[in-house]
mmCIF file of C-alpha atoms in Angstrom:
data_model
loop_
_atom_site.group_PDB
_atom_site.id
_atom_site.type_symbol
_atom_site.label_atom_id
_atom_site.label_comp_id
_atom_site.label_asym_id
_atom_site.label_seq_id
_atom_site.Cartn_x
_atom_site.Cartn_y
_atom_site.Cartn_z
ATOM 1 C CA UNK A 14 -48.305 22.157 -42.687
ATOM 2 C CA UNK A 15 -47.049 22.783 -46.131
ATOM 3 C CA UNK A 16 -44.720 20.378 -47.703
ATOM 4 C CA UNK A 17 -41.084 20.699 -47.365
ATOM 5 C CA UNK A 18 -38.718 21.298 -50.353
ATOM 6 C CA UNK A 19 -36.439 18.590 -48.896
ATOM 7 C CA UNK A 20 -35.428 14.948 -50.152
ATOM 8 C CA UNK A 21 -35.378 13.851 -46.419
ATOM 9 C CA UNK A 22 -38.973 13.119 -46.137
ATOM 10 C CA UNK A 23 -42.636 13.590 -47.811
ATOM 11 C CA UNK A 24 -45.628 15.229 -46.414
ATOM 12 C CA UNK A 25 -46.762 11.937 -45.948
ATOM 13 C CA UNK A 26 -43.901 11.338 -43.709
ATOM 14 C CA UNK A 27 -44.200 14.552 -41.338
ATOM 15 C CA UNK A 28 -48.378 13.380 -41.076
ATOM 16 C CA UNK A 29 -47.152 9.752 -39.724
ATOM 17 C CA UNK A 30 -44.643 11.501 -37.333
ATOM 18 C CA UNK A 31 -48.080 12.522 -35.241
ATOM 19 C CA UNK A 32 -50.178 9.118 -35.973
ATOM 20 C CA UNK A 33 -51.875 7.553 -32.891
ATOM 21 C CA UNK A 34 -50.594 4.181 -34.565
ATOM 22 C CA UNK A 35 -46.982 3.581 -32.976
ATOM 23 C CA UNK A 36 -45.841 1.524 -35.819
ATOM 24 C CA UNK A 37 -46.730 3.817 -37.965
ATOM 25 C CA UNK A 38 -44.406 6.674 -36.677
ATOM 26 C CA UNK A 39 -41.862 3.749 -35.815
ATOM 27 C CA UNK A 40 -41.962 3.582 -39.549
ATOM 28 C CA UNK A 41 -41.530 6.994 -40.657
ATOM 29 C CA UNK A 42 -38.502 7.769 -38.150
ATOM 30 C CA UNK A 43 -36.767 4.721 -39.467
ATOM 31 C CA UNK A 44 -37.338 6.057 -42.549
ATOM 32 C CA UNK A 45 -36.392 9.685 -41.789
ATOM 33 C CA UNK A 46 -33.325 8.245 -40.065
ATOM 34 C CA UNK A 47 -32.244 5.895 -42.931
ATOM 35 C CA UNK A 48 -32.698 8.341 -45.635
ATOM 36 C CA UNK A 49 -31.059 11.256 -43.521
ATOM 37 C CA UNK A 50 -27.833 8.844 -43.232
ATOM 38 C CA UNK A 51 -27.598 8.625 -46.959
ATOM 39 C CA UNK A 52 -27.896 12.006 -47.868
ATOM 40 C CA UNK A 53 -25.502 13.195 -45.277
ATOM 41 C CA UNK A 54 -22.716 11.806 -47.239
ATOM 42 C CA UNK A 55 -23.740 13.567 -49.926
ATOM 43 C CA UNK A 56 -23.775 17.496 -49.399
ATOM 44 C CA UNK A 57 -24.015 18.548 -52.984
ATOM 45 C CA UNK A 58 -27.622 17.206 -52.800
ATOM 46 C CA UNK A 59 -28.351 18.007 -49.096
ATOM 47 C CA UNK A 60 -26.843 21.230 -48.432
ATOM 48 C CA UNK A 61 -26.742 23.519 -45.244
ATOM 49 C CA UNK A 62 -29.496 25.401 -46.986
ATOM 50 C CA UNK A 63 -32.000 21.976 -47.815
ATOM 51 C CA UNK A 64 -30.343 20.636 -43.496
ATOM 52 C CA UNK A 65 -32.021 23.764 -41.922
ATOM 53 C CA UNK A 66 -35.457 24.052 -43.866
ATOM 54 C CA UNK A 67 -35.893 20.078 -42.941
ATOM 55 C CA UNK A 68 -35.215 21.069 -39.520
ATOM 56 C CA UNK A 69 -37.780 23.884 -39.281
ATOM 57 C CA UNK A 70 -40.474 21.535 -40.342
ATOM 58 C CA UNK A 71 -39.220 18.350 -38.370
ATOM 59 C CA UNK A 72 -37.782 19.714 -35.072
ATOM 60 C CA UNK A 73 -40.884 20.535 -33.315
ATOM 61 C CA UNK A 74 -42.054 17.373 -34.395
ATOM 62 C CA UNK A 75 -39.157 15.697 -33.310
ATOM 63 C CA UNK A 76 -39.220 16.986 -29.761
ATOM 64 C CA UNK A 77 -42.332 15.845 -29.562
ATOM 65 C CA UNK A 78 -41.345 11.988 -30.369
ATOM 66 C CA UNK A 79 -39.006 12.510 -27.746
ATOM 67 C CA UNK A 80 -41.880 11.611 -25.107
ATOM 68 C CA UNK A 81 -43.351 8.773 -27.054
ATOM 69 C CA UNK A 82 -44.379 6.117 -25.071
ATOM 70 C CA UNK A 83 -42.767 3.946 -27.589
ATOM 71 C CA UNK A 84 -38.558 3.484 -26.306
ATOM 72 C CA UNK A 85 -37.626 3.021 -30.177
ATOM 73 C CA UNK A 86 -39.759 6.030 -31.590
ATOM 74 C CA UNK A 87 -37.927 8.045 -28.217
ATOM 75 C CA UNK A 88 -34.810 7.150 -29.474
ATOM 76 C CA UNK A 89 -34.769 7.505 -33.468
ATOM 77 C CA UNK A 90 -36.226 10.959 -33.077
ATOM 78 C CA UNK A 91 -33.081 11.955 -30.884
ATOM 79 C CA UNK A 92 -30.746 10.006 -33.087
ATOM 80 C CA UNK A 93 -32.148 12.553 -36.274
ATOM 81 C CA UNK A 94 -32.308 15.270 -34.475
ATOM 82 C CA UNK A 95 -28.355 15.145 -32.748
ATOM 83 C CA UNK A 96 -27.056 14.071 -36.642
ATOM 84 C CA UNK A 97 -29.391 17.004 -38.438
ATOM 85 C CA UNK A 98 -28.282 19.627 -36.179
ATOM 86 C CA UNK A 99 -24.373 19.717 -37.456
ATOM 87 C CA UNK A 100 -25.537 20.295 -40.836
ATOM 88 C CA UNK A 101 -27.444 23.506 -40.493
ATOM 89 C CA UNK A 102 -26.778 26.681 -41.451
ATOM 90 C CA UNK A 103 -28.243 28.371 -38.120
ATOM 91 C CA UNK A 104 -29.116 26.266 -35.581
ATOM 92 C CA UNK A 105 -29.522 29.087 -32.770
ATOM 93 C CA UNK A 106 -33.823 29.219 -33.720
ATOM 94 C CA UNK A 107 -34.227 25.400 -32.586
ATOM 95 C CA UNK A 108 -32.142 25.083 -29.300
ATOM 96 C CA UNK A 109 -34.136 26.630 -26.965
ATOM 97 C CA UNK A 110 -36.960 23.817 -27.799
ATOM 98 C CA UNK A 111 -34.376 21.098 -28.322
ATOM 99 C CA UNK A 112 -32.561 21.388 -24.709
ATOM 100 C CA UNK A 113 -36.440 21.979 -23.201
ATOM 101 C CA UNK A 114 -36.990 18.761 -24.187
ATOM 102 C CA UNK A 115 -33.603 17.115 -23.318
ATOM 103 C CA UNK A 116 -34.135 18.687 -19.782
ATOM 104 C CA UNK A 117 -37.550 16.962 -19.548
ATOM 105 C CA UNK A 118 -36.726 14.042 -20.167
ATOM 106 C CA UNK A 119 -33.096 14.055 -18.002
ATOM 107 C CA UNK A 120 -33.241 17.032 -15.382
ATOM 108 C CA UNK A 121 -35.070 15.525 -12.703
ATOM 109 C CA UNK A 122 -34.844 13.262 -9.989
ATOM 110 C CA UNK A 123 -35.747 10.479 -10.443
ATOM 111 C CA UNK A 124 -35.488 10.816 -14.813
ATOM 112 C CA UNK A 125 -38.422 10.608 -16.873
ATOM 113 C CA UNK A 126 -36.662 8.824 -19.367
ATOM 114 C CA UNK A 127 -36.013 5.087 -18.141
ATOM 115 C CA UNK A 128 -34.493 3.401 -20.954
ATOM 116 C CA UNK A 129 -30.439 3.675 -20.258
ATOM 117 C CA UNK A 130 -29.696 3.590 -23.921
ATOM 118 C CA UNK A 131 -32.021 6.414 -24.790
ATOM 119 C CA UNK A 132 -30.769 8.540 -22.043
ATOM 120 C CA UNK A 133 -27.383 8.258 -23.427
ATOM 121 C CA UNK A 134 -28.606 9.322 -27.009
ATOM 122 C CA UNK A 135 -30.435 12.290 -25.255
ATOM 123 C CA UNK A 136 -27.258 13.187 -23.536
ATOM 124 C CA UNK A 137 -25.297 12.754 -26.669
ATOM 125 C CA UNK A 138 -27.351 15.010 -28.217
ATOM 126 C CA UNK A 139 -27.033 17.544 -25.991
ATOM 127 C CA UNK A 140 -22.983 17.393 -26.554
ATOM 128 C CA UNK A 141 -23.925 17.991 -30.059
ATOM 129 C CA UNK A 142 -25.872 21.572 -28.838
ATOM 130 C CA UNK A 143 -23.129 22.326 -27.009
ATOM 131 C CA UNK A 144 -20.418 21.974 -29.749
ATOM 132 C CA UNK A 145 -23.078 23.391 -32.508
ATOM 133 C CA UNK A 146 -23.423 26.611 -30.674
ATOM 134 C CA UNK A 147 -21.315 28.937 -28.183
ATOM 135 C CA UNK A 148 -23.920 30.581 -26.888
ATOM 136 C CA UNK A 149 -26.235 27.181 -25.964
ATOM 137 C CA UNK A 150 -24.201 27.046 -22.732
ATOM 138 C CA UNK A 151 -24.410 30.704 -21.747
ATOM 139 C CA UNK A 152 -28.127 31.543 -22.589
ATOM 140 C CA UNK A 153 -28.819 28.055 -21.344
ATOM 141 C CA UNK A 154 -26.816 27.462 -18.533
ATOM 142 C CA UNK A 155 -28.949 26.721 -15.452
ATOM 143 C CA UNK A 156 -30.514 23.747 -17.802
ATOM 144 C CA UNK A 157 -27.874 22.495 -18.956
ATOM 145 C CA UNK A 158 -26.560 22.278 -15.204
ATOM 146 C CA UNK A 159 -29.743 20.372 -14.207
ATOM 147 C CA UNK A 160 -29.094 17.865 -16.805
ATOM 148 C CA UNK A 161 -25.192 17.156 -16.112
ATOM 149 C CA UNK A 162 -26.367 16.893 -12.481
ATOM 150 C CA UNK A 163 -28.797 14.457 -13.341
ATOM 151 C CA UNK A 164 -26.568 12.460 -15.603
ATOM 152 C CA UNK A 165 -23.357 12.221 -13.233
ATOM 153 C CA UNK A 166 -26.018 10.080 -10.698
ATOM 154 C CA UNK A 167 -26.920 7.880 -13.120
ATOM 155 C CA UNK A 168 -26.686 4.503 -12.389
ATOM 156 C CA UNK A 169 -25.681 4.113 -16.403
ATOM 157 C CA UNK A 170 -21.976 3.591 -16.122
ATOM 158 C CA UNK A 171 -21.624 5.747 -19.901
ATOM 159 C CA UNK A 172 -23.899 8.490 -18.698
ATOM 160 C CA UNK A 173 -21.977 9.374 -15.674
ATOM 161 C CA UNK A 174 -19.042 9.043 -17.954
ATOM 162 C CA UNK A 175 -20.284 11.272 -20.649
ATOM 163 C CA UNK A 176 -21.429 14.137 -18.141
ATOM 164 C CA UNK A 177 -18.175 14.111 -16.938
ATOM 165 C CA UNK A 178 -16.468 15.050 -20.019
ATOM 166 C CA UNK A 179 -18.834 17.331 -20.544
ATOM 167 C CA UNK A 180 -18.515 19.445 -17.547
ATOM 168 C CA UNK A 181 -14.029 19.321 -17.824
ATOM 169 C CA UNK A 182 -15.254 20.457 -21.865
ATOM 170 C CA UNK A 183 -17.516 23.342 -20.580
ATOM 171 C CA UNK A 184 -14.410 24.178 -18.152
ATOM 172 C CA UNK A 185 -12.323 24.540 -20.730
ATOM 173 C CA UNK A 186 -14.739 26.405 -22.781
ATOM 174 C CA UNK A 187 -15.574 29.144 -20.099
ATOM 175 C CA UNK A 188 -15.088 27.948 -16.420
ATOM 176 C CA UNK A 189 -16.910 30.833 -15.329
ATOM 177 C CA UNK A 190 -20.264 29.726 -16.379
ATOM 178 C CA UNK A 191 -19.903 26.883 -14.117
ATOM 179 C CA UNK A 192 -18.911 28.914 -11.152
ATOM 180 C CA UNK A 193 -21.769 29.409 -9.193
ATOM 181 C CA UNK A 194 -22.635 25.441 -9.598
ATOM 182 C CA UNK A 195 -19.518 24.293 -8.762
ATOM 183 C CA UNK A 196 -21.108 22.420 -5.140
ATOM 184 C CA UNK A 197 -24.058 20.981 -6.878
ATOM 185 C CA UNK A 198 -21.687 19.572 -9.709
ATOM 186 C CA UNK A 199 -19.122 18.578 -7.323
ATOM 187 C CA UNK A 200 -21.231 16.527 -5.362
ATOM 188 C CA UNK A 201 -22.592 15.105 -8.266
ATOM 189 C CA UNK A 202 -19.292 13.827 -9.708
ATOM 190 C CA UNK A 203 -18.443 12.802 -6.278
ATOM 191 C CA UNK A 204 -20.656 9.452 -6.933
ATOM 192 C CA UNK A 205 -18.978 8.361 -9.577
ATOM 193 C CA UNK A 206 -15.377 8.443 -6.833
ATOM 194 C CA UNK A 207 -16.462 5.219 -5.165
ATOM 195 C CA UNK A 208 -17.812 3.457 -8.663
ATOM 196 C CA UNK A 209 -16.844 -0.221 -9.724
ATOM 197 C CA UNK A 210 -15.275 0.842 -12.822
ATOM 198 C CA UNK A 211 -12.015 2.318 -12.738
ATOM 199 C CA UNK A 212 -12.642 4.846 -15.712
ATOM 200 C CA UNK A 213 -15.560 6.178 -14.335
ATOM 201 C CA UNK A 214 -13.960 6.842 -10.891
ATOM 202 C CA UNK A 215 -11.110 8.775 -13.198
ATOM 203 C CA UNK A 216 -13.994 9.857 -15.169
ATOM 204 C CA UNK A 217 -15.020 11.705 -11.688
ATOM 205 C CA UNK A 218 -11.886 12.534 -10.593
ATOM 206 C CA UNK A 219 -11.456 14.601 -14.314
ATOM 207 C CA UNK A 220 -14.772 16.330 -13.660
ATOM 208 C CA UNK A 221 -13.995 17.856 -10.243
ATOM 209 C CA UNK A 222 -10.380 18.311 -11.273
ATOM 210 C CA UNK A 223 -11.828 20.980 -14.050
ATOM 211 C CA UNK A 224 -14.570 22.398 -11.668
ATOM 212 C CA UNK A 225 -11.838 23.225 -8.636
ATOM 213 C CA UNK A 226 -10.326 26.027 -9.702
ATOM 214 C CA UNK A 227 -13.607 28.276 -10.444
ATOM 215 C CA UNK A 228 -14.916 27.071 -7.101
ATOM 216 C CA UNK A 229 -14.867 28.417 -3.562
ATOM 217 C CA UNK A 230 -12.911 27.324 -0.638
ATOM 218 C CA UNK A 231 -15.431 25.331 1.056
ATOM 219 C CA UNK A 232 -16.034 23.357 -2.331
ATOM 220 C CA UNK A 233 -12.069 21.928 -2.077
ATOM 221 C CA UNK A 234 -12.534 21.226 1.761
ATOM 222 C CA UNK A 235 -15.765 19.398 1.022
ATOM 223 C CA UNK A 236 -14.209 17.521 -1.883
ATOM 224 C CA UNK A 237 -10.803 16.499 -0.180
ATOM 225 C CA UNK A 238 -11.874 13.606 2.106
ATOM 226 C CA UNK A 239 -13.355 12.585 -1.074
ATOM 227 C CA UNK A 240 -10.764 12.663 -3.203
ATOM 228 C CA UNK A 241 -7.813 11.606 -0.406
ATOM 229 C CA UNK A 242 -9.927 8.088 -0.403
ATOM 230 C CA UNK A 243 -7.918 7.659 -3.861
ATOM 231 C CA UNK A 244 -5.053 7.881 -2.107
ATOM 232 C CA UNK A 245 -6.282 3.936 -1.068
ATOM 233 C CA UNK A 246 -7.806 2.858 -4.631
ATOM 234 C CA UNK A 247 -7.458 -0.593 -6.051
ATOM 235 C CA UNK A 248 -5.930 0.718 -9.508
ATOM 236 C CA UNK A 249 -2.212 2.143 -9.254
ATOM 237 C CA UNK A 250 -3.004 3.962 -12.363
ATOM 238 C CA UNK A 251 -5.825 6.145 -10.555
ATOM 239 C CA UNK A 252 -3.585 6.889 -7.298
ATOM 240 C CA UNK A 253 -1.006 8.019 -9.599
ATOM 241 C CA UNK A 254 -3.783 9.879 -11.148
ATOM 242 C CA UNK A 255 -4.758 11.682 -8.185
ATOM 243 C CA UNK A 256 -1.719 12.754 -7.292
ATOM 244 C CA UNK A 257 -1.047 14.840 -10.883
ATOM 245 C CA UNK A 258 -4.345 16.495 -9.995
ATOM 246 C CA UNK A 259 -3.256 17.787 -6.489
ATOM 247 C CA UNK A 260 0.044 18.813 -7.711
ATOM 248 C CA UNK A 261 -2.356 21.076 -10.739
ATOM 249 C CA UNK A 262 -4.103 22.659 -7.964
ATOM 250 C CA UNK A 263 -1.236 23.599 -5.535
ATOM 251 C CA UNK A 264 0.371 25.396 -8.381
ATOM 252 C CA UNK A 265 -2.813 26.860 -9.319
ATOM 253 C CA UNK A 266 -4.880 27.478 -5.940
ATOM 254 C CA UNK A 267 -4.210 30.192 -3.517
ATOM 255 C CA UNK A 268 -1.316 29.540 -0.932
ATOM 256 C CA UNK A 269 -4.003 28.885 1.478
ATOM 257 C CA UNK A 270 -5.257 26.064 0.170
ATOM 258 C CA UNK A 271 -2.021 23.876 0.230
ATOM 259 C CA UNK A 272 -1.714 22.868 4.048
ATOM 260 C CA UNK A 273 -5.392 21.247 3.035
ATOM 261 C CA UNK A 274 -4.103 19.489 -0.086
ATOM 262 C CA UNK A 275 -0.111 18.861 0.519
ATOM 263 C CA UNK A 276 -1.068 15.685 2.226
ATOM 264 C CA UNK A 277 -2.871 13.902 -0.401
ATOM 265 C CA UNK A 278 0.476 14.334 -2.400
ATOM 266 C CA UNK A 279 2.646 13.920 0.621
ATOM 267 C CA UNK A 280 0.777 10.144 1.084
ATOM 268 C CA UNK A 281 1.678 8.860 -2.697
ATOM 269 C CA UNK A 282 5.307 8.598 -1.073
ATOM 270 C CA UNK A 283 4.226 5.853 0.965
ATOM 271 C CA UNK A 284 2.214 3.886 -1.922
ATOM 272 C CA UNK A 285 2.965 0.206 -2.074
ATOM 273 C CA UNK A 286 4.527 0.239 -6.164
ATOM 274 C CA UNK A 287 8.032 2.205 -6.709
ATOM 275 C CA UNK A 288 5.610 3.936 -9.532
ATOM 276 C CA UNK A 289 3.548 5.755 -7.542
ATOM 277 C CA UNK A 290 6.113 6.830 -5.070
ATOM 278 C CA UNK A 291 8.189 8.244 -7.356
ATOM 279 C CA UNK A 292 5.513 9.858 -9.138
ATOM 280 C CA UNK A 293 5.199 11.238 -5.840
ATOM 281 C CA UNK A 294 8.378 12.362 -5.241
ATOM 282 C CA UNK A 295 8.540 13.749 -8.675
ATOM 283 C CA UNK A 296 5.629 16.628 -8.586
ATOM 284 C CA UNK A 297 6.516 17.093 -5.097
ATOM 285 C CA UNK A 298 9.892 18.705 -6.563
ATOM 286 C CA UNK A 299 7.742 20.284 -9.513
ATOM 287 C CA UNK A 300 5.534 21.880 -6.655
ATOM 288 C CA UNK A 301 8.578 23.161 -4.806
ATOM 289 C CA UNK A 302 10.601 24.150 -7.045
ATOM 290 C CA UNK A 303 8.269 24.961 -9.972
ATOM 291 C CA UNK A 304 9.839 25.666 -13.802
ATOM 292 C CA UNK A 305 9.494 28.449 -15.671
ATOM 293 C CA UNK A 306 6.239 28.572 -17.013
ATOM 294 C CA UNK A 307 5.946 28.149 -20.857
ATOM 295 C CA UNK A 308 2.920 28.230 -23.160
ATOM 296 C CA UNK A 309 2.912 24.181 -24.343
ATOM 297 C CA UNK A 310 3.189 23.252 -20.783
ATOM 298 C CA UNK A 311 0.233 23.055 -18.747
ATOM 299 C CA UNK A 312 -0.072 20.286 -16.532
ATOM 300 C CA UNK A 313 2.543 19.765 -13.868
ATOM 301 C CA UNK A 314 2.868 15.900 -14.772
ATOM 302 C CA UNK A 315 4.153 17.070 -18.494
ATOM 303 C CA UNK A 316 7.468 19.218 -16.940
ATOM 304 C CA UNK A 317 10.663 17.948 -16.795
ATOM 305 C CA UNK A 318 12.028 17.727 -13.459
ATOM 306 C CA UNK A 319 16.102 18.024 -13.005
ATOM 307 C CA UNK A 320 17.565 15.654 -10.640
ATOM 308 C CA UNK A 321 18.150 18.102 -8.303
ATOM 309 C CA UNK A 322 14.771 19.219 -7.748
ATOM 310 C CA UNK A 323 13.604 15.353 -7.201
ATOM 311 C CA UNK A 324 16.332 15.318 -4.292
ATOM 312 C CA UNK A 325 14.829 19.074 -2.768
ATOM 313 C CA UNK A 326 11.854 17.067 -2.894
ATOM 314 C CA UNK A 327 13.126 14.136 -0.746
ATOM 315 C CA UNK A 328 14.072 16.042 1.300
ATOM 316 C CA UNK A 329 10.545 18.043 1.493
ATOM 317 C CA UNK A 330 9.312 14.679 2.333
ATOM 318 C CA UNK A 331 11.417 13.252 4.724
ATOM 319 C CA UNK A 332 11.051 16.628 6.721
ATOM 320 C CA UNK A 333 7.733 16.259 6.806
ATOM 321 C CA UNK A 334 7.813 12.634 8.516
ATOM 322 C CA UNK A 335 8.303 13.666 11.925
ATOM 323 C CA UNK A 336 5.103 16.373 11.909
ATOM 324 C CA UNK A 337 3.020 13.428 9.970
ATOM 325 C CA UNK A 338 3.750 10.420 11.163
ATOM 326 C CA UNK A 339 4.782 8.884 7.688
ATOM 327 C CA UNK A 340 7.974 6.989 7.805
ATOM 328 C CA UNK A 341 8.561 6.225 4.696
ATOM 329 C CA UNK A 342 6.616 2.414 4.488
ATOM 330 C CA UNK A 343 7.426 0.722 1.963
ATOM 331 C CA UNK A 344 6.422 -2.459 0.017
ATOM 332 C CA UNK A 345 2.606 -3.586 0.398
ATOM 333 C CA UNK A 346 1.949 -3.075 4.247
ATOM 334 C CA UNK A 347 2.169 0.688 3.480
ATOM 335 C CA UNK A 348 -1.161 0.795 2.051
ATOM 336 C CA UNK A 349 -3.028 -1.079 4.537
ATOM 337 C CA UNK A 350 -1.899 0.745 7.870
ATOM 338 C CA UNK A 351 -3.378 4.089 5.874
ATOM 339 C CA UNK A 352 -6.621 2.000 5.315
ATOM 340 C CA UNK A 353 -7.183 1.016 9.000
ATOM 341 C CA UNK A 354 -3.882 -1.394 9.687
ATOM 342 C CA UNK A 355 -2.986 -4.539 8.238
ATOM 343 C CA UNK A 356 -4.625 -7.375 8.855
#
């Protein structure tokens, strides 16, 4: 391999990178890593131009560190490659080999990769594909699927975090991509629901938020006893949570999804704090009487409600008592009963 006009490294460097020695290509990532921290503050010296020739002689290279047996060497080599990609001029030539290996090491069950801080790197980095290139998600899609699945089972608390953002960012990006994997991801996220953490379970709750609305029917029937078990969580913050994502997709599903999904709303009137009640109360009259749509408003939590619409609402409500049962309980037995009955 001929040596590389670049300040990054030496030929001597790119030779270690494939040494049987392990300290040895310890030693030249650190190096690689260090030196490729420096010059990126410096882009009169390392321009796009000098970024993308290092690149073609260190990302093959690189990919192949990725499988080291050494956990260090595994994670340097993903570290360089998810700060080098940014700086290219084109990074469309290397992606193909680059989410290969990310899918290698994260796409199956169980993962290859076993150390939880390198599998976050490796996941990182493939955020940094994603955001480098608009086309990594479409000409790569059913990898990039396998991975996110992968990563929102995790036991890694930040990984199942992480893959969560990542699929509400692809949502936003182009839902329709995701379409067709809506139940596989769906399921997925549904682990994190029942986590210890409360910002993973709202982490989870974001990432099948996003996914509903490109998904079929059966997804949101699957998903509902799921997500109505929220209805009961520990954290006020996430049942008031859940409740501004029900209210998103009764203005935004098909009319015949709402006799499925009006309940989870309907049961935030009975919640244990004033809070959550009235937060209840509140998108209830946002759902029934909605506003007229306008382009900085788009979730339902965000719009003003007038007075009068909260009362329509109360009404809503205490009409529906009789047909579910729900009088109205208030203060902290309300809660239980809906778990099982107080005890």
């Amino acid at each position: 391999m001929a040596a590389a006009p670049s300040p990054l490294f030496t030929q001597r460097d790119l030779n270690c990178l494939s040494d049987p020695d392990r300290s040895t290509r310890k030693r030249a990532l650190e190096k690689i890593h260090k030196e490729l921290g420096t010059l990126a503050k410096k882009p009169a010296d390392f321009t796009p131009e000098v970024a993308q020739i290092s690149l073609e002689h260190l990302h093959k290279l690189l990919v192949k560190c990725m499988r080291d047996p050494t956990e260090k060497c595994r994670e340097l080599s993903v570290m360089i490659l998810a700060a080098l990609f940014p700086l290219v001029q084109d990074p469309a030539p290397f992606i193909a080999d680059a989410v290969a290996g990310i899918r290698e090491r994260l796409g199956s069950q169980p993962q290859v990769e076993e150390s939880e801080e390198v599998r976050l790197e490796t996941l990182k980095f493939l955020e940094v594909l994603l955001a480098v290139s608009r086309t990594t998600a479409s000409e790569h899609i059913n990898e990039v699927v396998a991975i996110l699945e992968m990563a929102c089972l995790d036991k890694f608390p930040e990984a199942k975090r992480l893959s969560a953002d990542m699929i509400v960012s692809l949502c936003k990006t182009d839902g329709k991509l995701l379409a067709e994997h809506t139940p596989s991801l769906v399921k997925a996220l549904a682990s994190s629901l029942a986590h210890q953490q409360q910002k993973i379970r709202l982490a989870g709750l974001r990432g099948i938020e996003a996914l509903i609305p490109h998904a079929e029917a059966a997804v949101l029937t699957e998903a509902l006893p799921l997500i109505s078990r929220l209805n009961l969580d520990r954290s006020h913050q996430l049942r008031e949570a859940v409740l501004r994502v029900v209210a998103g997709w009764l203005l935004e599903l098909p009319a015949t999804a709402t006799p499925k999904i009006l309940p989870v709303l309907l049961h935030g009137a009975a919640d244990e704090l004033d809070q959550v009640q009235e937060a209840s109360v509140v998108l209830m009259g946002q759902v029934c009487c909605p506003p007229r749509p306008t382009p900085a408003v788009r979730h339902p939590a965000r719009v003003p409600v007038e007075a009068g619409r909260v009362e329509d609402a109360r009404r809503v409500v205490a009409q529906a008592a009789p047909r579910t049962g729900w009088r109205g309980a208030g203060g902290r037995g309300g809660r239980r009963r809906g778990s099982g009955g107080a005890r």
